[in-house]
């Protein structure tokens, strides 16, 4: 009789819940075997759910493949709301029908998984471009226009010219055919890939700024107006990466 360890190894080879081999394992009444069967079934169900989720997030891309587009770039940004730091955009071209396990809207990915998925995107992407607009630019042209500038810079940083753009809730004045998708980072894998690249890139920049301008908690809050950040502003005043057109920074400068 096979040991439970051996049965677990055999169960790991099963990829479908309809595989006829299940019946042979289910006939083994040992509690350890029954637990192993349940665990493997749950793992297969989880894998199937993830496969279905990723497939659904390729809907826009697959429609474009049918229309003859083969080099699709997803574009997204992070950092529109913070009181400090840049707005960062990324453009990512993934291989046709590429699926990266765990890839999703960066806000839905556990923080502990950000770097791993970021590196998976970099490893598999055909091309990646990043655009950064600093706080001074944001103050000069407003956050909406700065976001578009960052997205366009990301586009121009691509080493491969895409034939179609999927953009998260934005239209760009570029000659390349494009589609703006509301909540695109949750509905398109290409945009989700851009989302995680932009997120990790900006988080790393804010961590570096935290060393340069300590006391605001930039590593933890990424420049958003958290309690720690606001306390730092009250205590230390405005630093060079604060957005002077954003409140309460704007009022603090006016008072000084």
mmCIF file of N, CA, C and O in Angstrom, residues 42-142:
data_model
loop_
_atom_site.group_PDB
_atom_site.id
_atom_site.type_symbol
_atom_site.label_atom_id
_atom_site.label_comp_id
_atom_site.label_asym_id
_atom_site.label_seq_id
_atom_site.Cartn_x
_atom_site.Cartn_y
_atom_site.Cartn_z
ATOM 1 N N UNK A 42 -9.160 21.444 -3.296
ATOM 2 C CA UNK A 42 -9.243 22.878 -3.038
ATOM 3 C C UNK A 42 -8.184 23.642 -3.833
ATOM 4 O O UNK A 42 -8.455 24.726 -4.350
ATOM 5 N N UNK A 43 -7.004 23.049 -3.935
ATOM 6 C CA UNK A 43 -5.927 23.695 -4.692
ATOM 7 C C UNK A 43 -6.287 23.796 -6.179
ATOM 8 O O UNK A 43 -6.053 24.825 -6.821
ATOM 9 N N UNK A 44 -6.883 22.733 -6.709
ATOM 10 C CA UNK A 44 -7.290 22.746 -8.121
ATOM 11 C C UNK A 44 -8.390 23.774 -8.349
ATOM 12 O O UNK A 44 -8.379 24.508 -9.347
ATOM 13 N N UNK A 45 -9.343 23.853 -7.418
ATOM 14 C CA UNK A 45 -10.413 24.844 -7.533
ATOM 15 C C UNK A 45 -9.854 26.267 -7.506
ATOM 16 O O UNK A 45 -10.290 27.138 -8.256
ATOM 17 N N UNK A 46 -8.860 26.479 -6.646
ATOM 18 C CA UNK A 46 -8.223 27.801 -6.556
ATOM 19 C C UNK A 46 -7.478 28.133 -7.849
ATOM 20 O O UNK A 46 -7.552 29.262 -8.351
ATOM 21 N N UNK A 47 -6.773 27.140 -8.379
ATOM 22 C CA UNK A 47 -6.042 27.339 -9.635
ATOM 23 C C UNK A 47 -7.007 27.648 -10.780
ATOM 24 O O UNK A 47 -6.735 28.513 -11.619
ATOM 25 N N UNK A 48 -8.143 26.946 -10.801
ATOM 26 C CA UNK A 48 -9.145 27.157 -11.846
ATOM 27 C C UNK A 48 -9.752 28.562 -11.729
ATOM 28 O O UNK A 48 -9.955 29.254 -12.737
ATOM 29 N N UNK A 49 -10.030 28.985 -10.491
ATOM 30 C CA UNK A 49 -10.586 30.318 -10.283
ATOM 31 C C UNK A 49 -9.617 31.401 -10.739
ATOM 32 O O UNK A 49 -10.015 32.395 -11.360
ATOM 33 N N UNK A 50 -8.333 31.192 -10.456
ATOM 34 C CA UNK A 50 -7.317 32.170 -10.886
ATOM 35 C C UNK A 50 -7.187 32.182 -12.400
ATOM 36 O O UNK A 50 -7.080 33.242 -13.022
ATOM 37 N N UNK A 51 -7.232 31.006 -13.010
ATOM 38 C CA UNK A 51 -7.175 30.921 -14.474
ATOM 39 C C UNK A 51 -8.368 31.632 -15.101
ATOM 40 O O UNK A 51 -8.221 32.382 -16.075
ATOM 41 N N UNK A 52 -9.552 31.440 -14.533
ATOM 42 C CA UNK A 52 -10.759 32.103 -15.048
ATOM 43 C C UNK A 52 -10.670 33.622 -14.880
ATOM 44 O O UNK A 52 -11.085 34.383 -15.763
ATOM 45 N N UNK A 53 -10.120 34.070 -13.737
ATOM 46 C CA UNK A 53 -9.977 35.507 -13.494
ATOM 47 C C UNK A 53 -9.032 36.146 -14.510
ATOM 48 O O UNK A 53 -9.321 37.199 -15.092
ATOM 49 N N UNK A 54 -7.906 35.488 -14.723
ATOM 50 C CA UNK A 54 -6.931 36.011 -15.681
ATOM 51 C C UNK A 54 -7.494 36.010 -17.107
ATOM 52 O O UNK A 54 -7.267 36.946 -17.880
ATOM 53 N N UNK A 55 -8.229 34.966 -17.425
ATOM 54 C CA UNK A 55 -8.845 34.879 -18.756
ATOM 55 C C UNK A 55 -9.828 36.036 -18.955
ATOM 56 O O UNK A 55 -9.875 36.652 -20.015
ATOM 57 N N UNK A 56 -10.610 36.327 -17.916
ATOM 58 C CA UNK A 56 -11.567 37.432 -18.006
ATOM 59 C C UNK A 56 -10.856 38.770 -18.179
ATOM 60 O O UNK A 56 -11.347 39.665 -18.874
ATOM 61 N N UNK A 57 -9.685 38.914 -17.571
ATOM 62 C CA UNK A 57 -8.929 40.160 -17.675
ATOM 63 C C UNK A 57 -8.209 40.312 -19.017
ATOM 64 O O UNK A 57 -7.588 41.336 -19.276
ATOM 65 N N UNK A 58 -8.306 39.292 -19.848
ATOM 66 C CA UNK A 58 -7.743 39.371 -21.207
ATOM 67 C C UNK A 58 -8.818 39.664 -22.256
ATOM 68 O O UNK A 58 -8.539 39.634 -23.451
ATOM 69 N N UNK A 59 -10.028 39.968 -21.810
ATOM 70 C CA UNK A 59 -11.137 40.171 -22.745
ATOM 71 C C UNK A 59 -10.844 41.284 -23.748
ATOM 72 O O UNK A 59 -11.034 41.118 -24.964
ATOM 73 N N UNK A 60 -10.397 42.427 -23.253
ATOM 74 C CA UNK A 60 -10.104 43.555 -24.149
ATOM 75 C C UNK A 60 -8.982 43.198 -25.121
ATOM 76 O O UNK A 60 -9.075 43.486 -26.325
ATOM 77 N N UNK A 61 -7.930 42.568 -24.597
ATOM 78 C CA UNK A 61 -6.807 42.205 -25.446
ATOM 79 C C UNK A 61 -7.229 41.208 -26.523
ATOM 80 O O UNK A 61 -6.853 41.351 -27.696
ATOM 81 N N UNK A 62 -8.022 40.213 -26.161
ATOM 82 C CA UNK A 62 -8.435 39.189 -27.129
ATOM 83 C C UNK A 62 -9.324 39.779 -28.222
ATOM 84 O O UNK A 62 -9.238 39.368 -29.388
ATOM 85 N N UNK A 63 -10.169 40.732 -27.855
ATOM 86 C CA UNK A 63 -10.984 41.409 -28.869
ATOM 87 C C UNK A 63 -10.096 42.156 -29.860
ATOM 88 O O UNK A 63 -10.371 42.171 -31.068
ATOM 89 N N UNK A 64 -9.032 42.747 -29.348
ATOM 90 C CA UNK A 64 -8.110 43.484 -30.223
ATOM 91 C C UNK A 64 -7.289 42.535 -31.094
ATOM 92 O O UNK A 64 -7.005 42.835 -32.259
ATOM 93 N N UNK A 65 -6.908 41.375 -30.551
ATOM 94 C CA UNK A 65 -6.191 40.382 -31.365
ATOM 95 C C UNK A 65 -7.038 39.985 -32.576
ATOM 96 O O UNK A 65 -6.539 39.865 -33.695
ATOM 97 N N UNK A 66 -8.341 39.808 -32.338
ATOM 98 C CA UNK A 66 -9.246 39.420 -33.423
ATOM 99 C C UNK A 66 -9.329 40.500 -34.511
ATOM 100 O O UNK A 66 -9.602 40.201 -35.676
ATOM 101 N N UNK A 67 -9.101 41.744 -34.106
ATOM 102 C CA UNK A 67 -9.162 42.862 -35.050
ATOM 103 C C UNK A 67 -7.823 43.114 -35.742
ATOM 104 O O UNK A 67 -7.697 44.045 -36.537
ATOM 105 N N UNK A 68 -6.826 42.306 -35.412
ATOM 106 C CA UNK A 68 -5.536 42.415 -36.091
ATOM 107 C C UNK A 68 -4.454 43.152 -35.327
ATOM 108 O O UNK A 68 -3.342 43.309 -35.832
ATOM 109 N N UNK A 69 -4.749 43.595 -34.107
ATOM 110 C CA UNK A 69 -3.723 44.254 -33.294
ATOM 111 C C UNK A 69 -2.961 43.193 -32.509
ATOM 112 O O UNK A 69 -3.562 42.309 -31.894
ATOM 113 N N UNK A 70 -1.644 43.277 -32.530
ATOM 114 C CA UNK A 70 -0.837 42.237 -31.901
ATOM 115 C C UNK A 70 0.149 42.752 -30.859
ATOM 116 O O UNK A 70 0.746 41.967 -30.136
ATOM 117 N N UNK A 71 0.335 44.072 -30.804
ATOM 118 C CA UNK A 71 1.307 44.658 -29.877
ATOM 119 C C UNK A 71 0.574 45.719 -29.049
ATOM 120 O O UNK A 71 0.553 46.900 -29.408
ATOM 121 N N UNK A 72 -0.016 45.280 -27.942
ATOM 122 C CA UNK A 72 -0.906 46.135 -27.149
ATOM 123 C C UNK A 72 -0.189 46.601 -25.887
ATOM 124 O O UNK A 72 0.348 45.783 -25.132
ATOM 125 N N UNK A 73 -0.220 47.904 -25.666
ATOM 126 C CA UNK A 73 0.387 48.452 -24.452
ATOM 127 C C UNK A 73 -0.704 48.871 -23.477
ATOM 128 O O UNK A 73 -1.670 49.537 -23.853
ATOM 129 N N UNK A 74 -0.552 48.461 -22.236
ATOM 130 C CA UNK A 74 -1.414 48.948 -21.168
ATOM 131 C C UNK A 74 -0.727 50.117 -20.494
ATOM 132 O O UNK A 74 0.495 50.088 -20.287
ATOM 133 N N UNK A 75 -1.483 51.155 -20.157
ATOM 134 C CA UNK A 75 -0.909 52.345 -19.520
ATOM 135 C C UNK A 75 -1.716 52.696 -18.277
ATOM 136 O O UNK A 75 -2.942 52.750 -18.314
ATOM 137 N N UNK A 76 -1.021 52.956 -17.177
ATOM 138 C CA UNK A 76 -1.681 53.342 -15.932
ATOM 139 C C UNK A 76 -0.741 54.231 -15.131
ATOM 140 O O UNK A 76 0.454 54.339 -15.436
ATOM 141 N N UNK A 77 -1.303 54.887 -14.107
ATOM 142 C CA UNK A 77 -0.506 55.780 -13.265
ATOM 143 C C UNK A 77 -0.815 55.546 -11.803
ATOM 144 O O UNK A 77 -1.846 54.960 -11.444
ATOM 145 N N UNK A 78 0.072 56.022 -10.938
ATOM 146 C CA UNK A 78 -0.177 56.074 -9.505
ATOM 147 C C UNK A 78 0.322 57.423 -8.993
ATOM 148 O O UNK A 78 1.231 58.015 -9.562
ATOM 149 N N UNK A 79 -0.319 57.878 -7.928
ATOM 150 C CA UNK A 79 0.186 59.083 -7.284
ATOM 151 C C UNK A 79 -0.541 60.359 -7.626
ATOM 152 O O UNK A 79 0.035 61.440 -7.512
ATOM 153 N N UNK A 80 -1.819 60.272 -8.000
ATOM 154 C CA UNK A 80 -2.554 61.503 -8.285
ATOM 155 C C UNK A 80 -2.987 62.213 -7.006
ATOM 156 O O UNK A 80 -3.112 63.434 -6.977
ATOM 157 N N UNK A 81 -3.220 61.459 -5.929
ATOM 158 C CA UNK A 81 -3.786 62.043 -4.726
ATOM 159 C C UNK A 81 -2.842 62.506 -3.629
ATOM 160 O O UNK A 81 -3.252 63.300 -2.782
ATOM 161 N N UNK A 82 -1.588 62.053 -3.579
ATOM 162 C CA UNK A 82 -0.706 62.417 -2.469
ATOM 163 C C UNK A 82 -0.409 63.919 -2.379
ATOM 164 O O UNK A 82 -0.557 64.655 -3.349
ATOM 165 N N UNK A 83 0.049 64.329 -1.200
ATOM 166 C CA UNK A 83 0.455 65.716 -0.977
ATOM 167 C C UNK A 83 1.902 65.943 -1.375
ATOM 168 O O UNK A 83 2.342 67.093 -1.466
ATOM 169 N N UNK A 84 2.631 64.859 -1.587
ATOM 170 C CA UNK A 84 4.060 64.977 -1.890
ATOM 171 C C UNK A 84 4.482 63.914 -2.894
ATOM 172 O O UNK A 84 3.872 62.858 -3.001
ATOM 173 N N UNK A 85 5.568 64.234 -3.602
ATOM 174 C CA UNK A 85 6.141 63.279 -4.540
ATOM 175 C C UNK A 85 5.562 63.378 -5.929
ATOM 176 O O UNK A 85 4.633 64.152 -6.180
ATOM 177 N N UNK A 86 6.100 62.593 -6.849
ATOM 178 C CA UNK A 86 5.701 62.668 -8.253
ATOM 179 C C UNK A 86 4.461 61.848 -8.565
ATOM 180 O O UNK A 86 4.010 61.046 -7.746
ATOM 181 N N UNK A 87 3.920 62.065 -9.744
ATOM 182 C CA UNK A 87 2.959 61.140 -10.323
ATOM 183 C C UNK A 87 3.768 60.264 -11.278
ATOM 184 O O UNK A 87 4.612 60.770 -12.030
ATOM 185 N N UNK A 88 3.564 58.964 -11.211
ATOM 186 C CA UNK A 88 4.354 58.005 -11.998
ATOM 187 C C UNK A 88 3.431 57.175 -12.871
ATOM 188 O O UNK A 88 2.411 56.657 -12.404
ATOM 189 N N UNK A 89 3.777 57.069 -14.134
ATOM 190 C CA UNK A 89 2.998 56.256 -15.071
ATOM 191 C C UNK A 89 3.892 55.164 -15.656
ATOM 192 O O UNK A 89 5.116 55.312 -15.711
ATOM 193 N N UNK A 90 3.260 54.088 -16.076
ATOM 194 C CA UNK A 90 3.995 53.004 -16.737
ATOM 195 C C UNK A 90 3.214 52.537 -17.953
ATOM 196 O O UNK A 90 1.981 52.597 -17.981
ATOM 197 N N UNK A 91 3.944 52.104 -18.957
ATOM 198 C CA UNK A 91 3.371 51.488 -20.148
ATOM 199 C C UNK A 91 4.012 50.115 -20.288
ATOM 200 O O UNK A 91 5.239 49.995 -20.205
ATOM 201 N N UNK A 92 3.193 49.089 -20.450
ATOM 202 C CA UNK A 92 3.705 47.711 -20.507
ATOM 203 C C UNK A 92 3.094 46.970 -21.691
ATOM 204 O O UNK A 92 1.874 46.982 -21.876
ATOM 205 N N UNK A 93 3.945 46.344 -22.477
ATOM 206 C CA UNK A 93 3.505 45.471 -23.562
ATOM 207 C C UNK A 93 3.799 44.034 -23.149
ATOM 208 O O UNK A 93 4.961 43.654 -22.973
ATOM 209 N N UNK A 94 2.753 43.251 -22.948
ATOM 210 C CA UNK A 94 2.917 41.842 -22.602
ATOM 211 C C UNK A 94 2.841 40.982 -23.861
ATOM 212 O O UNK A 94 2.209 41.377 -24.845
ATOM 213 N N UNK A 95 3.456 39.810 -23.853
ATOM 214 C CA UNK A 95 3.302 38.896 -24.985
ATOM 215 C C UNK A 95 1.831 38.527 -25.188
ATOM 216 O O UNK A 95 1.029 38.601 -24.255
ATOM 217 N N UNK A 96 1.490 38.123 -26.374
ATOM 218 C CA UNK A 96 0.116 37.768 -26.699
ATOM 219 C C UNK A 96 -0.392 36.666 -25.770
ATOM 220 O O UNK A 96 0.269 35.647 -25.560
ATOM 221 N N UNK A 97 -1.581 36.900 -25.186
ATOM 222 C CA UNK A 97 -2.239 35.948 -24.281
ATOM 223 C C UNK A 97 -1.426 35.640 -23.019
ATOM 224 O O UNK A 97 -1.639 34.603 -22.380
ATOM 225 N N UNK A 98 -0.521 36.530 -22.659
ATOM 226 C CA UNK A 98 0.308 36.314 -21.462
ATOM 227 C C UNK A 98 -0.542 36.388 -20.197
ATOM 228 O O UNK A 98 -1.360 37.290 -20.030
ATOM 229 N N UNK A 99 -0.360 35.412 -19.307
ATOM 230 C CA UNK A 99 -1.045 35.399 -18.013
ATOM 231 C C UNK A 99 0.008 35.294 -16.920
ATOM 232 O O UNK A 99 0.808 34.370 -16.910
ATOM 233 N N UNK A 100 -0.027 36.237 -15.985
ATOM 234 C CA UNK A 100 0.909 36.243 -14.866
ATOM 235 C C UNK A 100 0.119 35.998 -13.584
ATOM 236 O O UNK A 100 -0.763 36.782 -13.238
ATOM 237 N N UNK A 101 0.401 34.904 -12.926
ATOM 238 C CA UNK A 101 -0.342 34.518 -11.720
ATOM 239 C C UNK A 101 -0.301 35.645 -10.689
ATOM 240 O O UNK A 101 0.762 36.172 -10.365
ATOM 241 N N UNK A 102 -1.459 36.006 -10.171
ATOM 242 C CA UNK A 102 -1.543 37.020 -9.137
ATOM 243 C C UNK A 102 -1.617 38.444 -9.641
ATOM 244 O O UNK A 102 -1.863 39.366 -8.858
ATOM 245 N N UNK A 103 -1.434 38.651 -10.947
ATOM 246 C CA UNK A 103 -1.476 40.006 -11.489
ATOM 247 C C UNK A 103 -2.901 40.548 -11.432
ATOM 248 O O UNK A 103 -3.848 39.902 -11.859
ATOM 249 N N UNK A 104 -3.010 41.759 -10.895
ATOM 250 C CA UNK A 104 -4.311 42.383 -10.707
ATOM 251 C C UNK A 104 -4.084 43.880 -10.556
ATOM 252 O O UNK A 104 -2.939 44.346 -10.611
ATOM 253 N N UNK A 105 -5.149 44.623 -10.379
ATOM 254 C CA UNK A 105 -5.040 46.014 -9.972
ATOM 255 C C UNK A 105 -4.094 46.058 -8.775
ATOM 256 O O UNK A 105 -4.265 45.315 -7.808
ATOM 257 N N UNK A 106 -3.064 46.916 -8.821
ATOM 258 C CA UNK A 106 -2.052 46.931 -7.760
ATOM 259 C C UNK A 106 -2.665 47.162 -6.381
ATOM 260 O O UNK A 106 -2.128 46.692 -5.372
ATOM 261 N N UNK A 107 -3.807 47.858 -6.323
ATOM 262 C CA UNK A 107 -4.464 48.102 -5.029
ATOM 263 C C UNK A 107 -5.051 46.818 -4.450
ATOM 264 O O UNK A 107 -5.352 46.746 -3.261
ATOM 265 N N UNK A 108 -5.243 45.808 -5.279
ATOM 266 C CA UNK A 108 -5.818 44.540 -4.819
ATOM 267 C C UNK A 108 -4.761 43.470 -4.561
ATOM 268 O O UNK A 108 -5.091 42.377 -4.105
ATOM 269 N N UNK A 109 -3.515 43.782 -4.852
ATOM 270 C CA UNK A 109 -2.434 42.824 -4.613
ATOM 271 C C UNK A 109 -1.862 43.063 -3.228
ATOM 272 O O UNK A 109 -1.532 44.204 -2.877
ATOM 273 N N UNK A 110 -1.739 42.021 -2.391
ATOM 274 C CA UNK A 110 -1.137 42.219 -1.068
ATOM 275 C C UNK A 110 0.238 42.861 -1.186
ATOM 276 O O UNK A 110 1.008 42.543 -2.095
ATOM 277 N N UNK A 111 0.529 43.778 -0.286
ATOM 278 C CA UNK A 111 1.810 44.499 -0.316
ATOM 279 C C UNK A 111 2.990 43.534 -0.378
ATOM 280 O O UNK A 111 3.983 43.793 -1.061
ATOM 281 N N UNK A 112 2.865 42.402 0.323
ATOM 282 C CA UNK A 112 3.958 41.433 0.366
ATOM 283 C C UNK A 112 4.228 40.793 -0.993
ATOM 284 O O UNK A 112 5.298 40.216 -1.207
ATOM 285 N N UNK A 113 3.270 40.901 -1.919
ATOM 286 C CA UNK A 113 3.414 40.279 -3.233
ATOM 287 C C UNK A 113 3.815 41.277 -4.327
ATOM 288 O O UNK A 113 4.065 40.882 -5.463
ATOM 289 N N UNK A 114 3.870 42.560 -3.989
ATOM 290 C CA UNK A 114 4.139 43.575 -5.001
ATOM 291 C C UNK A 114 5.442 43.329 -5.771
ATOM 292 O O UNK A 114 5.448 43.320 -7.005
ATOM 293 N N UNK A 115 6.526 43.154 -5.032
ATOM 294 C CA UNK A 115 7.825 43.010 -5.704
ATOM 295 C C UNK A 115 7.895 41.766 -6.571
ATOM 296 O O UNK A 115 8.425 41.815 -7.692
ATOM 297 N N UNK A 116 7.353 40.652 -6.087
ATOM 298 C CA UNK A 116 7.406 39.412 -6.854
ATOM 299 C C UNK A 116 6.653 39.555 -8.176
ATOM 300 O O UNK A 116 7.140 39.136 -9.237
ATOM 301 N N UNK A 117 5.464 40.160 -8.126
ATOM 302 C CA UNK A 117 4.674 40.316 -9.350
ATOM 303 C C UNK A 117 5.292 41.379 -10.253
ATOM 304 O O UNK A 117 5.294 41.237 -11.481
ATOM 305 N N UNK A 118 5.839 42.416 -9.657
ATOM 306 C CA UNK A 118 6.571 43.445 -10.416
ATOM 307 C C UNK A 118 7.694 42.799 -11.226
ATOM 308 O O UNK A 118 7.847 43.050 -12.431
ATOM 309 N N UNK A 119 8.491 41.959 -10.580
ATOM 310 C CA UNK A 119 9.604 41.301 -11.285
ATOM 311 C C UNK A 119 9.094 40.309 -12.331
ATOM 312 O O UNK A 119 9.711 40.142 -13.391
ATOM 313 N N UNK A 120 7.975 39.649 -12.039
ATOM 314 C CA UNK A 120 7.389 38.735 -13.036
ATOM 315 C C UNK A 120 6.973 39.502 -14.281
ATOM 316 O O UNK A 120 7.170 39.038 -15.412
ATOM 317 N N UNK A 121 6.407 40.694 -14.097
ATOM 318 C CA UNK A 121 6.035 41.527 -15.243
ATOM 319 C C UNK A 121 7.276 41.942 -16.024
ATOM 320 O O UNK A 121 7.313 41.828 -17.263
ATOM 321 N N UNK A 122 8.308 42.404 -15.325
ATOM 322 C CA UNK A 122 9.536 42.820 -16.010
ATOM 323 C C UNK A 122 10.171 41.656 -16.768
ATOM 324 O O UNK A 122 10.706 41.838 -17.868
ATOM 325 N N UNK A 123 10.121 40.461 -16.170
ATOM 326 C CA UNK A 123 10.717 39.286 -16.807
ATOM 327 C C UNK A 123 9.978 38.877 -18.082
ATOM 328 O O UNK A 123 10.599 38.436 -19.054
ATOM 329 N N UNK A 124 8.650 39.028 -18.092
ATOM 330 C CA UNK A 124 7.865 38.522 -19.210
ATOM 331 C C UNK A 124 7.470 39.577 -20.248
ATOM 332 O O UNK A 124 7.107 39.241 -21.373
ATOM 333 N N UNK A 125 7.539 40.835 -19.877
ATOM 334 C CA UNK A 125 7.092 41.893 -20.779
ATOM 335 C C UNK A 125 7.982 42.016 -22.009
ATOM 336 O O UNK A 125 9.195 41.799 -21.943
ATOM 337 N N UNK A 126 7.373 42.366 -23.110
ATOM 338 C CA UNK A 126 8.121 42.672 -24.335
ATOM 339 C C UNK A 126 8.818 44.017 -24.185
ATOM 340 O O UNK A 126 9.959 44.192 -24.626
ATOM 341 N N UNK A 127 8.136 44.965 -23.569
ATOM 342 C CA UNK A 127 8.711 46.290 -23.352
ATOM 343 C C UNK A 127 8.021 46.962 -22.174
ATOM 344 O O UNK A 127 6.834 46.735 -21.928
ATOM 345 N N UNK A 128 8.781 47.786 -21.453
ATOM 346 C CA UNK A 128 8.256 48.549 -20.318
ATOM 347 C C UNK A 128 8.780 49.976 -20.400
ATOM 348 O O UNK A 128 9.978 50.199 -20.627
ATOM 349 N N UNK A 129 7.889 50.948 -20.242
ATOM 350 C CA UNK A 129 8.292 52.344 -20.193
ATOM 351 C C UNK A 129 7.749 52.992 -18.949
ATOM 352 O O UNK A 129 6.651 52.656 -18.500
ATOM 353 N N UNK A 130 8.502 53.920 -18.367
ATOM 354 C CA UNK A 130 8.076 54.611 -17.147
ATOM 355 C C UNK A 130 8.182 56.119 -17.361
ATOM 356 O O UNK A 130 9.170 56.607 -17.922
ATOM 357 N N UNK A 131 7.149 56.843 -16.921
ATOM 358 C CA UNK A 131 7.149 58.299 -17.000
ATOM 359 C C UNK A 131 6.945 58.898 -15.625
ATOM 360 O O UNK A 131 6.127 58.403 -14.846
ATOM 361 N N UNK A 132 7.703 59.954 -15.308
ATOM 362 C CA UNK A 132 7.640 60.583 -13.990
ATOM 363 C C UNK A 132 7.490 62.097 -14.150
ATOM 364 O O UNK A 132 8.248 62.730 -14.886
ATOM 365 N N UNK A 133 6.501 62.660 -13.468
ATOM 366 C CA UNK A 133 6.341 64.114 -13.408
ATOM 367 C C UNK A 133 6.424 64.542 -11.951
ATOM 368 O O UNK A 133 5.646 64.070 -11.116
ATOM 369 N N UNK A 134 7.388 65.410 -11.642
ATOM 370 C CA UNK A 134 7.636 65.784 -10.252
ATOM 371 C C UNK A 134 6.618 66.788 -9.734
ATOM 372 O O UNK A 134 5.740 67.261 -10.466
ATOM 373 N N UNK A 135 6.752 67.104 -8.453
ATOM 374 C CA UNK A 135 5.777 67.978 -7.799
ATOM 375 C C UNK A 135 5.747 69.373 -8.400
ATOM 376 O O UNK A 135 4.694 70.016 -8.452
ATOM 377 N N UNK A 136 6.888 69.865 -8.883
ATOM 378 C CA UNK A 136 6.910 71.205 -9.494
ATOM 379 C C UNK A 136 6.080 71.224 -10.777
ATOM 380 O O UNK A 136 5.332 72.165 -11.032
ATOM 381 N N UNK A 137 6.212 70.159 -11.568
ATOM 382 C CA UNK A 137 5.415 70.073 -12.795
ATOM 383 C C UNK A 137 3.932 69.988 -12.466
ATOM 384 O O UNK A 137 3.101 70.628 -13.113
ATOM 385 N N UNK A 138 3.608 69.207 -11.445
ATOM 386 C CA UNK A 138 2.212 69.080 -11.009
ATOM 387 C C UNK A 138 1.656 70.448 -10.623
ATOM 388 O O UNK A 138 0.535 70.812 -10.991
ATOM 389 N N UNK A 139 2.453 71.236 -9.896
ATOM 390 C CA UNK A 139 2.019 72.568 -9.475
ATOM 391 C C UNK A 139 1.853 73.509 -10.669
ATOM 392 O O UNK A 139 0.977 74.370 -10.686
ATOM 393 N N UNK A 140 2.691 73.324 -11.678
ATOM 394 C CA UNK A 140 2.665 74.221 -12.837
ATOM 395 C C UNK A 140 1.484 73.953 -13.768
ATOM 396 O O UNK A 140 0.861 74.880 -14.277
ATOM 397 N N UNK A 141 1.188 72.669 -14.009
ATOM 398 C CA UNK A 141 0.189 72.350 -15.043
ATOM 399 C C UNK A 141 -1.086 71.707 -14.495
ATOM 400 O O UNK A 141 -2.029 71.504 -15.247
ATOM 401 N N UNK A 142 -1.146 71.374 -13.232
ATOM 402 C CA UNK A 142 -2.207 70.670 -12.495
ATOM 403 C C UNK A 142 -2.027 69.160 -12.619
ATOM 404 O O UNK A 142 -1.366 68.672 -13.541
#
